[in-house]
CSV table of C-alpha atoms and ligand atoms in Angstrom, one decimal:
chain,number,residue,atom,x,y,z
A,18,MET,CA,-31.6,14.8,-27.4
A,19,LYS,CA,-28.6,17.0,-26.9
A,20,PHE,CA,-26.9,18.0,-30.2
A,21,ILE,CA,-29.9,16.7,-32.2
A,22,ASP,CA,-33.0,18.6,-31.1
A,23,GLU,CA,-31.5,22.0,-31.1
A,24,TYR,CA,-30.4,21.5,-34.8
A,25,ARG,CA,-34.0,20.5,-35.8
A,26,ASP,CA,-35.6,23.4,-34.0
A,27,ALA,CA,-38.5,24.6,-36.2
A,28,VAL,CA,-38.4,28.3,-35.1
A,29,ALA,CA,-34.6,28.5,-35.7
A,30,VAL,CA,-34.9,26.7,-39.0
A,31,ARG,CA,-37.6,29.2,-40.2
A,32,ARG,CA,-35.4,32.1,-39.0
A,33,PHE,CA,-32.4,30.9,-41.0
A,34,ALA,CA,-34.6,30.4,-44.1
A,35,ARG,CA,-35.9,34.0,-43.8
A,36,ALA,CA,-32.3,35.2,-43.4
A,37,ILE,CA,-31.2,33.4,-46.6
A,38,ALA,CA,-34.2,34.9,-48.5
A,39,ARG,CA,-33.2,38.4,-47.3
A,40,ILE,CA,-29.6,38.2,-48.6
A,41,THR,CA,-30.4,36.4,-52.0
A,42,THR,CA,-30.6,38.8,-54.9
A,43,ARG,CA,-30.1,36.4,-57.9
A,44,GLU,CA,-30.0,32.7,-58.9
A,45,TRP,CA,-27.4,30.5,-57.4
A,46,ALA,CA,-26.7,26.7,-57.8
A,47,LEU,CA,-25.0,25.0,-54.8
A,48,MET,CA,-24.0,21.4,-54.4
A,49,GLU,CA,-24.0,19.3,-51.3
A,50,ILE,CA,-21.4,16.6,-51.7
A,51,CYS,CA,-22.6,14.0,-49.2
A,52,GLY,CA,-25.4,11.5,-49.7
A,53,GLY,CA,-26.2,11.9,-45.9
A,54,GLN,CA,-26.8,15.7,-46.5
A,55,THR,CA,-28.9,14.9,-49.6
A,56,HIS,CA,-31.1,12.6,-47.5
A,57,ALA,CA,-31.5,15.3,-44.8
A,58,ILE,CA,-32.4,17.9,-47.4
A,59,VAL,CA,-35.0,15.8,-49.0
A,60,LYS,CA,-36.4,14.3,-45.8
A,61,TYR,CA,-36.8,17.6,-44.0
A,62,GLY,CA,-37.7,19.6,-47.1
A,63,VAL,CA,-34.8,22.0,-46.6
A,64,ASP,CA,-34.8,22.8,-50.3
A,65,GLU,CA,-38.4,23.8,-50.1
A,66,LEU,CA,-37.7,26.3,-47.4
A,67,LEU,CA,-35.2,28.2,-49.6
A,68,PRO,CA,-36.0,31.1,-51.9
A,69,PRO,CA,-36.8,30.0,-55.5
A,70,GLN,CA,-33.5,31.5,-56.8
A,71,ILE,CA,-31.4,28.9,-54.9
A,72,GLU,CA,-31.1,25.4,-56.3
A,73,LEU,CA,-29.5,22.6,-54.5
A,74,LEU,CA,-27.7,20.1,-56.7
A,75,HIS,CA,-26.9,16.6,-55.3
A,76,GLY,CA,-23.3,15.5,-55.5
A,77,PRO,CA,-21.4,12.2,-55.8
A,78,GLY,CA,-20.8,11.7,-52.1
A,79,CYS,CA,-22.4,8.3,-51.7
A,80,PRO,CA,-19.7,5.6,-51.6
A,81,VAL,CA,-22.0,2.7,-52.4
A,82,CYS,CA,-23.3,4.6,-55.5
A,83,VAL,CA,-19.9,5.3,-57.0
A,84,THR,CA,-18.4,1.8,-56.5
A,85,PRO,CA,-17.9,0.6,-60.1
A,86,VAL,CA,-19.8,-2.4,-61.5
A,87,GLU,CA,-16.5,-4.2,-62.1
A,88,LEU,CA,-15.7,-4.2,-58.4
A,89,ILE,CA,-19.2,-5.6,-57.6
A,90,ASP,CA,-18.5,-8.3,-60.1
A,91,LYS,CA,-15.2,-9.1,-58.5
A,92,ALA,CA,-16.8,-9.2,-55.1
A,93,ILE,CA,-19.4,-11.7,-56.4
A,94,GLU,CA,-16.7,-13.8,-57.9
A,95,ILE,CA,-14.6,-13.9,-54.7
A,96,ALA,CA,-17.8,-14.6,-52.6
A,97,ALA,CA,-18.5,-17.6,-54.9
A,98,ARG,CA,-15.2,-19.3,-54.2
A,99,PRO,CA,-15.1,-22.2,-51.9
A,100,ASN,CA,-13.4,-21.6,-48.6
A,101,VAL,CA,-14.1,-17.8,-48.6
A,102,ILE,CA,-16.1,-15.8,-46.1
A,103,PHE,CA,-16.9,-12.5,-47.8
A,104,THR,CA,-17.8,-9.7,-45.4
A,105,SER,CA,-19.3,-6.3,-46.1
A,106,PHE,CA,-21.4,-3.6,-44.7
A,107,GLY,CA,-25.1,-4.4,-45.4
A,108,ASP,CA,-25.6,-1.6,-47.9
A,109,MET,CA,-23.3,-3.3,-50.5
A,110,LEU,CA,-25.3,-6.5,-50.7
A,111,ARG,CA,-28.0,-5.4,-53.1
A,112,VAL,CA,-25.9,-3.2,-55.3
A,113,PRO,CA,-26.4,-4.6,-58.8
A,114,GLY,CA,-23.4,-5.9,-60.7
A,115,THR,CA,-23.4,-7.3,-64.3
A,116,SER,CA,-25.5,-10.3,-63.3
A,117,GLY,CA,-26.8,-10.2,-59.8
A,118,ASP,CA,-25.6,-8.9,-56.5
A,119,LEU,CA,-23.9,-10.2,-53.4
A,120,LEU,CA,-27.2,-11.3,-51.9
A,121,SER,CA,-27.8,-13.5,-55.0
A,122,ALA,CA,-24.2,-14.9,-54.6
A,123,LYS,CA,-25.2,-15.8,-51.0
A,124,ALA,CA,-28.4,-17.4,-52.3
A,125,ARG,CA,-26.3,-19.5,-54.6
A,126,GLY,CA,-24.2,-20.8,-51.7
A,127,GLY,CA,-21.5,-18.2,-51.3
A,128,GLU,CA,-20.7,-17.4,-47.7
A,129,VAL,CA,-21.5,-13.6,-47.5
A,130,ARG,CA,-21.7,-12.0,-44.0
A,131,ILE,CA,-22.7,-8.5,-42.9
A,132,VAL,CA,-20.2,-7.0,-40.4
A,133,TYR,CA,-20.3,-3.6,-38.7
A,134,SER,CA,-16.6,-2.9,-38.8
A,135,PRO,CA,-13.5,-4.2,-40.7
A,136,LEU,CA,-12.1,-5.1,-37.3
A,137,ASP,CA,-15.0,-7.6,-36.9
A,138,ALA,CA,-13.9,-9.1,-40.2
A,139,LEU,CA,-10.3,-9.4,-38.9
A,140,LYS,CA,-11.6,-11.1,-35.8
A,141,LEU,CA,-13.5,-13.5,-38.0
A,142,ALA,CA,-10.3,-14.3,-39.9
A,143,GLN,CA,-8.5,-15.0,-36.6
A,144,ALA,CA,-11.4,-17.3,-35.5
A,145,ASN,CA,-11.4,-19.2,-38.8
A,146,PRO,CA,-7.7,-19.7,-39.7
A,147,ASP,CA,-8.5,-22.3,-42.3
A,148,ARG,CA,-10.8,-19.9,-44.3
A,149,GLU,CA,-10.0,-16.9,-46.4
A,150,VAL,CA,-11.8,-13.8,-45.0
A,151,VAL,CA,-12.3,-10.8,-47.3
A,152,PHE,CA,-13.7,-7.4,-46.3
A,153,PHE,CA,-15.3,-5.1,-49.0
A,154,ALA,CA,-13.5,-1.8,-48.1
A,155,VAL,CA,-15.8,0.7,-49.7
A,156,GLY,CA,-15.9,4.4,-48.8
A,157,PHE,CA,-14.6,7.9,-48.8
A,158,GLU,CA,-12.0,9.4,-46.5
A,159,THR,CA,-14.3,8.7,-43.6
A,160,THR,CA,-14.0,4.9,-43.6
A,161,ALA,CA,-10.3,4.8,-44.7
A,162,PRO,CA,-8.9,5.0,-41.2
A,163,ALA,CA,-10.8,2.0,-39.9
A,164,ASN,CA,-9.9,-0.1,-43.0
A,165,ALA,CA,-6.2,1.0,-42.6
A,166,MET,CA,-6.3,0.0,-39.0
A,167,ALA,CA,-7.6,-3.5,-39.9
A,168,VAL,CA,-4.8,-4.1,-42.4
A,169,PHE,CA,-2.2,-2.6,-40.1
A,170,GLN,CA,-3.3,-4.9,-37.2
A,171,ALA,CA,-3.5,-7.9,-39.5
A,172,ALA,CA,0.1,-7.2,-40.5
A,173,GLN,CA,1.2,-6.7,-36.9
A,174,GLN,CA,-0.5,-9.9,-35.7
A,175,GLY,CA,0.7,-12.0,-38.7
A,176,VAL,CA,-2.9,-12.8,-39.8
A,177,THR,CA,-2.4,-14.3,-43.3
A,178,ASN,CA,-6.0,-15.3,-44.2
A,179,PHE,CA,-7.4,-11.7,-44.2
A,180,SER,CA,-7.6,-9.4,-47.2
A,181,ILE,CA,-9.6,-6.4,-48.3
A,182,LEU,CA,-11.2,-5.6,-51.7
A,183,VAL,CA,-10.5,-1.9,-52.0
A,184,SER,CA,-12.9,0.7,-53.4
A,185,HIS,CA,-11.8,3.9,-51.7
A,186,VAL,CA,-12.5,7.2,-53.3
A,187,LEU,CA,-11.5,10.8,-52.4
A,188,VAL,CA,-13.7,13.9,-52.4
A,189,PRO,CA,-11.5,16.8,-53.6
A,190,PRO,CA,-10.5,15.2,-57.0
A,191,ALA,CA,-14.2,14.5,-57.7
A,192,ILE,CA,-15.0,18.1,-56.9
A,193,GLU,CA,-12.3,19.2,-59.3
A,194,ALA,CA,-13.7,16.9,-62.0
A,195,ILE,CA,-17.2,18.5,-61.5
A,196,LEU,CA,-15.8,22.1,-61.6
A,197,GLY,CA,-13.7,21.4,-64.7
A,198,ALA,CA,-16.4,19.6,-66.7
A,199,PRO,CA,-18.0,21.4,-69.6
A,200,GLY,CA,-21.3,22.9,-68.7
A,201,ASN,CA,-20.6,22.9,-64.9
A,202,ARG,CA,-23.4,24.8,-63.1
A,203,VAL,CA,-22.1,24.5,-59.5
A,204,GLN,CA,-21.2,27.9,-58.0
A,205,GLY,CA,-20.6,26.9,-54.4
A,206,PHE,CA,-20.2,23.8,-52.3
A,207,LEU,CA,-21.4,22.5,-48.9
A,208,ALA,CA,-18.4,20.3,-48.1
A,209,ALA,CA,-19.1,17.1,-46.1
A,210,GLY,CA,-18.5,17.6,-42.4
A,211,HIS,CA,-17.6,14.0,-41.6
A,212,VAL,CA,-15.0,13.8,-44.3
A,213,CYS,CA,-13.4,17.0,-43.1
A,214,ALA,CA,-13.5,15.7,-39.5
A,215,VAL,CA,-10.9,13.2,-40.8
A,216,VAL,CA,-8.9,15.1,-43.4
A,217,GLY,CA,-9.5,18.7,-42.4
A,218,TYR,CA,-10.3,21.3,-45.0
A,219,GLU,CA,-6.9,22.6,-46.2
A,220,GLU,CA,-7.3,20.8,-49.5
A,221,TYR,CA,-10.3,23.1,-50.4
A,222,TYR,CA,-8.2,26.3,-50.4
A,223,PRO,CA,-6.5,25.8,-53.8
A,224,LEU,CA,-9.9,24.7,-55.3
A,225,ALA,CA,-11.6,27.8,-54.0
A,226,GLU,CA,-8.9,30.0,-55.4
A,227,LYS,CA,-8.5,28.2,-58.8
A,228,TYR,CA,-12.2,28.0,-59.6
A,229,HIS,CA,-13.4,31.0,-57.6
A,230,VAL,CA,-16.1,29.0,-55.7
A,231,PRO,CA,-16.9,29.2,-52.0
A,232,PHE,CA,-16.7,26.1,-49.8
A,233,VAL,CA,-18.5,25.8,-46.4
A,234,VAL,CA,-17.8,22.7,-44.3
A,235,THR,CA,-21.3,21.7,-43.3
A,236,GLY,CA,-23.0,19.3,-40.9
A,237,PHE,CA,-26.0,17.0,-41.4
A,238,GLU,CA,-28.9,18.4,-39.5
A,239,PRO,CA,-31.5,20.8,-41.0
A,240,LEU,CA,-30.1,23.8,-39.2
A,241,ASP,CA,-26.5,22.9,-40.1
A,242,ILE,CA,-27.5,22.7,-43.8
A,243,LEU,CA,-29.4,26.0,-43.7
A,244,GLN,CA,-26.5,27.7,-42.0
A,245,GLY,CA,-24.1,26.2,-44.6
A,246,VAL,CA,-26.3,27.5,-47.4
A,247,TYR,CA,-26.5,30.9,-45.7
A,248,MET,CA,-22.7,31.1,-45.5
A,249,VAL,CA,-22.2,30.1,-49.1
A,250,VAL,CA,-24.8,32.5,-50.4
A,251,ARG,CA,-23.4,35.3,-48.3
A,252,GLN,CA,-20.0,34.7,-49.9
A,253,LEU,CA,-21.5,34.5,-53.4
A,254,GLU,CA,-23.5,37.7,-53.0
A,255,SER,CA,-20.4,39.6,-51.9
A,256,GLY,CA,-18.1,38.1,-54.6
A,257,ARG,CA,-16.0,36.1,-52.2
A,258,ALA,CA,-14.7,32.5,-52.8
A,259,GLU,CA,-13.3,31.4,-49.4
A,260,VAL,CA,-13.3,28.3,-47.3
A,261,GLU,CA,-15.4,28.5,-44.1
A,262,ASN,CA,-16.4,26.0,-41.4
A,263,GLN,CA,-20.0,25.8,-40.3
A,264,TYR,CA,-19.4,22.4,-38.5
A,265,VAL,CA,-17.1,23.8,-35.8
A,266,ARG,CA,-18.5,21.4,-33.2
A,267,CYS,CA,-16.8,18.5,-35.0
A,268,VAL,CA,-14.3,19.8,-37.6
A,269,GLN,CA,-10.9,21.4,-37.2
A,270,ARG,CA,-8.9,22.8,-40.1
A,271,GLU,CA,-6.2,20.2,-39.8
A,272,GLY,CA,-8.5,17.3,-39.2
A,273,ASN,CA,-7.5,14.2,-37.4
A,274,ARG,CA,-3.7,13.9,-37.8
A,275,ALA,CA,-3.4,10.4,-36.2
A,276,ALA,CA,-6.0,9.0,-38.6
A,277,GLN,CA,-4.3,10.7,-41.6
A,278,GLU,CA,-0.9,9.2,-40.7
A,279,LEU,CA,-2.4,5.7,-40.4
A,280,VAL,CA,-4.1,6.1,-43.8
A,281,ARG,CA,-0.9,7.4,-45.4
A,282,ALA,CA,1.1,4.5,-44.0
A,283,VAL,CA,-1.2,1.8,-45.4
A,284,PHE,CA,-2.7,3.4,-48.5
A,285,GLU,CA,-1.4,5.4,-51.5
A,286,VAL,CA,-3.3,7.7,-53.9
A,287,VAL,CA,-4.3,5.9,-57.2
A,288,PRO,CA,-6.6,6.6,-60.1
A,289,ARG,CA,-10.1,5.2,-59.5
A,290,LYS,CA,-13.1,4.6,-61.7
A,291,TRP,CA,-16.4,6.1,-60.4
A,292,ARG,CA,-19.6,4.3,-61.2
A,293,GLY,CA,-21.6,6.4,-63.7
A,294,ILE,CA,-18.8,9.0,-64.0
A,295,GLY,CA,-15.6,7.2,-65.2
A,296,GLU,CA,-12.0,7.3,-64.2
A,297,ILE,CA,-10.8,10.3,-62.2
A,298,PRO,CA,-7.0,10.7,-61.8
A,299,TYR,CA,-5.7,10.6,-58.3
A,300,SER,CA,-9.2,10.0,-56.9
A,301,GLY,CA,-8.8,6.8,-54.9
A,302,LEU,CA,-6.7,4.9,-52.5
A,303,GLY,CA,-5.0,1.5,-53.0
A,304,LEU,CA,-2.8,-0.5,-50.7
A,305,ARG,CA,0.9,0.3,-50.6
A,306,ALA,CA,3.4,-2.3,-51.7
A,307,PRO,CA,4.3,-3.5,-48.1
A,308,TYR,CA,0.6,-4.3,-47.6
A,309,ALA,CA,0.1,-6.0,-51.0
A,310,ALA,CA,-0.5,-9.3,-49.4
A,311,PHE,CA,-3.7,-8.0,-48.0
A,312,ASP,CA,-5.0,-6.9,-51.4
A,313,ALA,CA,-7.9,-9.3,-52.4
A,314,GLU,CA,-7.6,-8.4,-56.1
A,315,LEU,CA,-4.0,-9.8,-56.1
A,316,ARG,CA,-4.7,-12.7,-53.7
A,317,PHE,CA,-7.5,-14.0,-55.8
A,318,ASP,CA,-5.7,-13.2,-59.1
A,319,LEU,CA,-8.8,-11.5,-60.5
A,320,GLY,CA,-7.3,-9.8,-63.5
A,321,ASP,CA,-9.1,-7.1,-65.6
A,322,TYR,CA,-12.9,-6.8,-65.7
A,323,HIS,CA,-15.0,-4.7,-68.0
A,324,ALA,CA,-18.7,-4.2,-67.4
A,325,GLU,CA,-21.4,-2.1,-69.0
A,326,GLU,CA,-23.8,-0.1,-66.9
A,327,SER,CA,-27.6,-0.3,-67.4
A,328,ALA,CA,-28.6,1.7,-70.5
A,329,ASP,CA,-31.8,2.8,-68.6
A,330,CYS,CA,-29.9,4.3,-65.7
A,331,ILE,CA,-28.7,7.9,-65.7
A,332,SER,CA,-27.1,7.8,-62.3
A,333,GLY,CA,-23.9,9.3,-63.6
A,334,GLU,CA,-25.9,12.5,-64.5
A,335,VAL,CA,-27.6,12.3,-61.0
A,336,LEU,CA,-24.3,11.9,-59.2
A,337,GLN,CA,-22.9,15.0,-60.9
A,338,GLY,CA,-26.0,17.1,-60.2
A,339,LYS,CA,-26.9,17.4,-63.8
A,340,GLN,CA,-30.3,15.7,-63.5
A,341,LYS,CA,-32.7,15.1,-60.6
A,342,PRO,CA,-33.7,11.5,-59.9
A,343,PHE,CA,-37.3,12.2,-61.0
A,344,GLU,CA,-36.0,13.2,-64.4
A,345,CYS,CA,-34.9,9.6,-65.0
A,346,PRO,CA,-37.6,7.8,-67.1
A,347,ALA,CA,-37.1,4.7,-65.0
A,348,PHE,CA,-37.6,6.4,-61.6
A,349,GLY,CA,-40.3,4.7,-59.6
A,350,THR,CA,-41.4,2.5,-62.6
A,351,LEU,CA,-38.6,0.2,-63.9
A,352,CYS,CA,-36.4,1.3,-60.9
A,353,THR,CA,-37.5,1.1,-57.3
A,354,PRO,CA,-35.6,0.3,-54.1
A,355,GLU,CA,-37.0,-3.3,-54.4
A,356,HIS,CA,-35.7,-3.6,-57.9
A,357,PRO,CA,-32.9,-1.0,-58.3
A,358,LEU,CA,-31.4,-0.5,-61.7
A,359,GLY,CA,-28.6,1.7,-60.3
A,360,ALA,CA,-26.8,2.1,-57.1
A,361,THR,CA,-28.3,5.5,-56.4
A,362,MET,CA,-31.6,3.8,-55.9
A,363,ASP,CA,-30.2,0.9,-54.0
A,364,SER,CA,-28.0,2.7,-51.5
A,365,SER,CA,-29.6,4.1,-48.4
A,366,GLU,CA,-27.5,7.3,-49.1
A,367,GLY,CA,-28.4,7.5,-52.8
A,368,ALA,CA,-30.2,10.5,-54.2
A,369,CYS,CA,-32.7,8.3,-56.1
A,370,ALA,CA,-33.6,6.4,-52.9
A,371,ALA,CA,-34.0,9.7,-51.1
A,372,TYR,CA,-36.5,11.1,-53.7
A,373,TYR,CA,-38.3,7.7,-53.9
A,374,ARG,CA,-38.7,7.6,-50.1
A,375,TYR,CA,-39.7,11.2,-49.4
A,376,ARG,CA,-40.9,12.7,-52.7
A,377,ARG,CA,-42.8,9.9,-54.5
A,378,ARG,CA,-45.5,12.4,-55.6
A,379,GLU,CA,-42.9,13.7,-58.1
A,380,VAL,CA,-43.2,10.4,-60.0
A,381,ALA,CA,-47.0,10.8,-60.3
A,382,HIS,CA,-46.7,14.5,-61.3
A,383,GLY,CA,-43.9,14.0,-63.7
B,429,SF4,S1,-34.0,6.1,-60.8
B,429,SF4,FE1,-32.9,4.2,-61.0
B,429,SF4,S2,-32.4,4.0,-63.2
B,429,SF4,FE2,-32.8,6.2,-62.8
B,429,SF4,S3,-30.9,7.1,-62.3
B,429,SF4,FE3,-31.8,6.5,-60.3
B,429,SF4,S4,-30.9,4.4,-60.0
B,429,SF4,FE4,-30.6,4.9,-62.2
């Protein structure tokens, strides 16, 4: 398949792996941000092709994984209200809240539906004018334009029974939190190609300069990732800390200006709590005042929630690259995809799910 097969070509993959080995003279710890990249690395064994001096740390770029417990609890409460149709992408339905998940709310009689786009949820609201339709707007910069479009269209068309429960997070503030944390080990980043396709990569220049770490915008196929690693290692070995773009077939430096303008018109930057990590300043999006009528938290008067995370779950450490999933005592025993204790096991993009699916032997071997 064009644009897939050539990026999974085994001969080219081995050639790049050998090229990385040739230029590596010491130990380096790199982080891939995105859960999609983590899955590709674990699925294709990309990390096992690298020289032993290079360690890949898995970052917090799984939106389902970082949605705080409190927001899951709020979603469950809204879904339980009569007259509500609660809509979401399928991967949010089994994320554990304090007591249960959206699937269990559905089993108790709540009307919870899977949709494939926020615009589908908007259509549902237009088709059911006597019901309140809520969409769970979760994601990084990649999903923000579609969610902004749904709210924008609802406002334009005077739809008054549609709202969104917002859990939008932003990548650069999370990277800065990781780089500024005591004991940080990350020396270079593979930046997520799809995020940069929307927002570009200008925001990484000040981070590269301030922390003296290289960034390479990287795609999602095995060859993309190996080339991204090669470009980061080449910079590290020569003492450079620059921003480069491996994913040139999709990403331009300035990103998608039209999408950015729409997001800026509907959302503003706010502080956000990240599951397992805590609050990060300026790390999320919330609806601007003119669109407050579409804010489900205000519409349903939910107030403040406080929730404790499972004491057995170390997903905060996993999300910051400090521990690998198989280092969690619950991995594969108390915590499995069928009975996840944390979102990194439940989410299809979570690092724990990736290791469980492709590296189960590491449970048995400790
Ligand atoms: S294996 Fe389960 S309990 Fe352990 S960190 Fe991952 S999600 Fe949390």
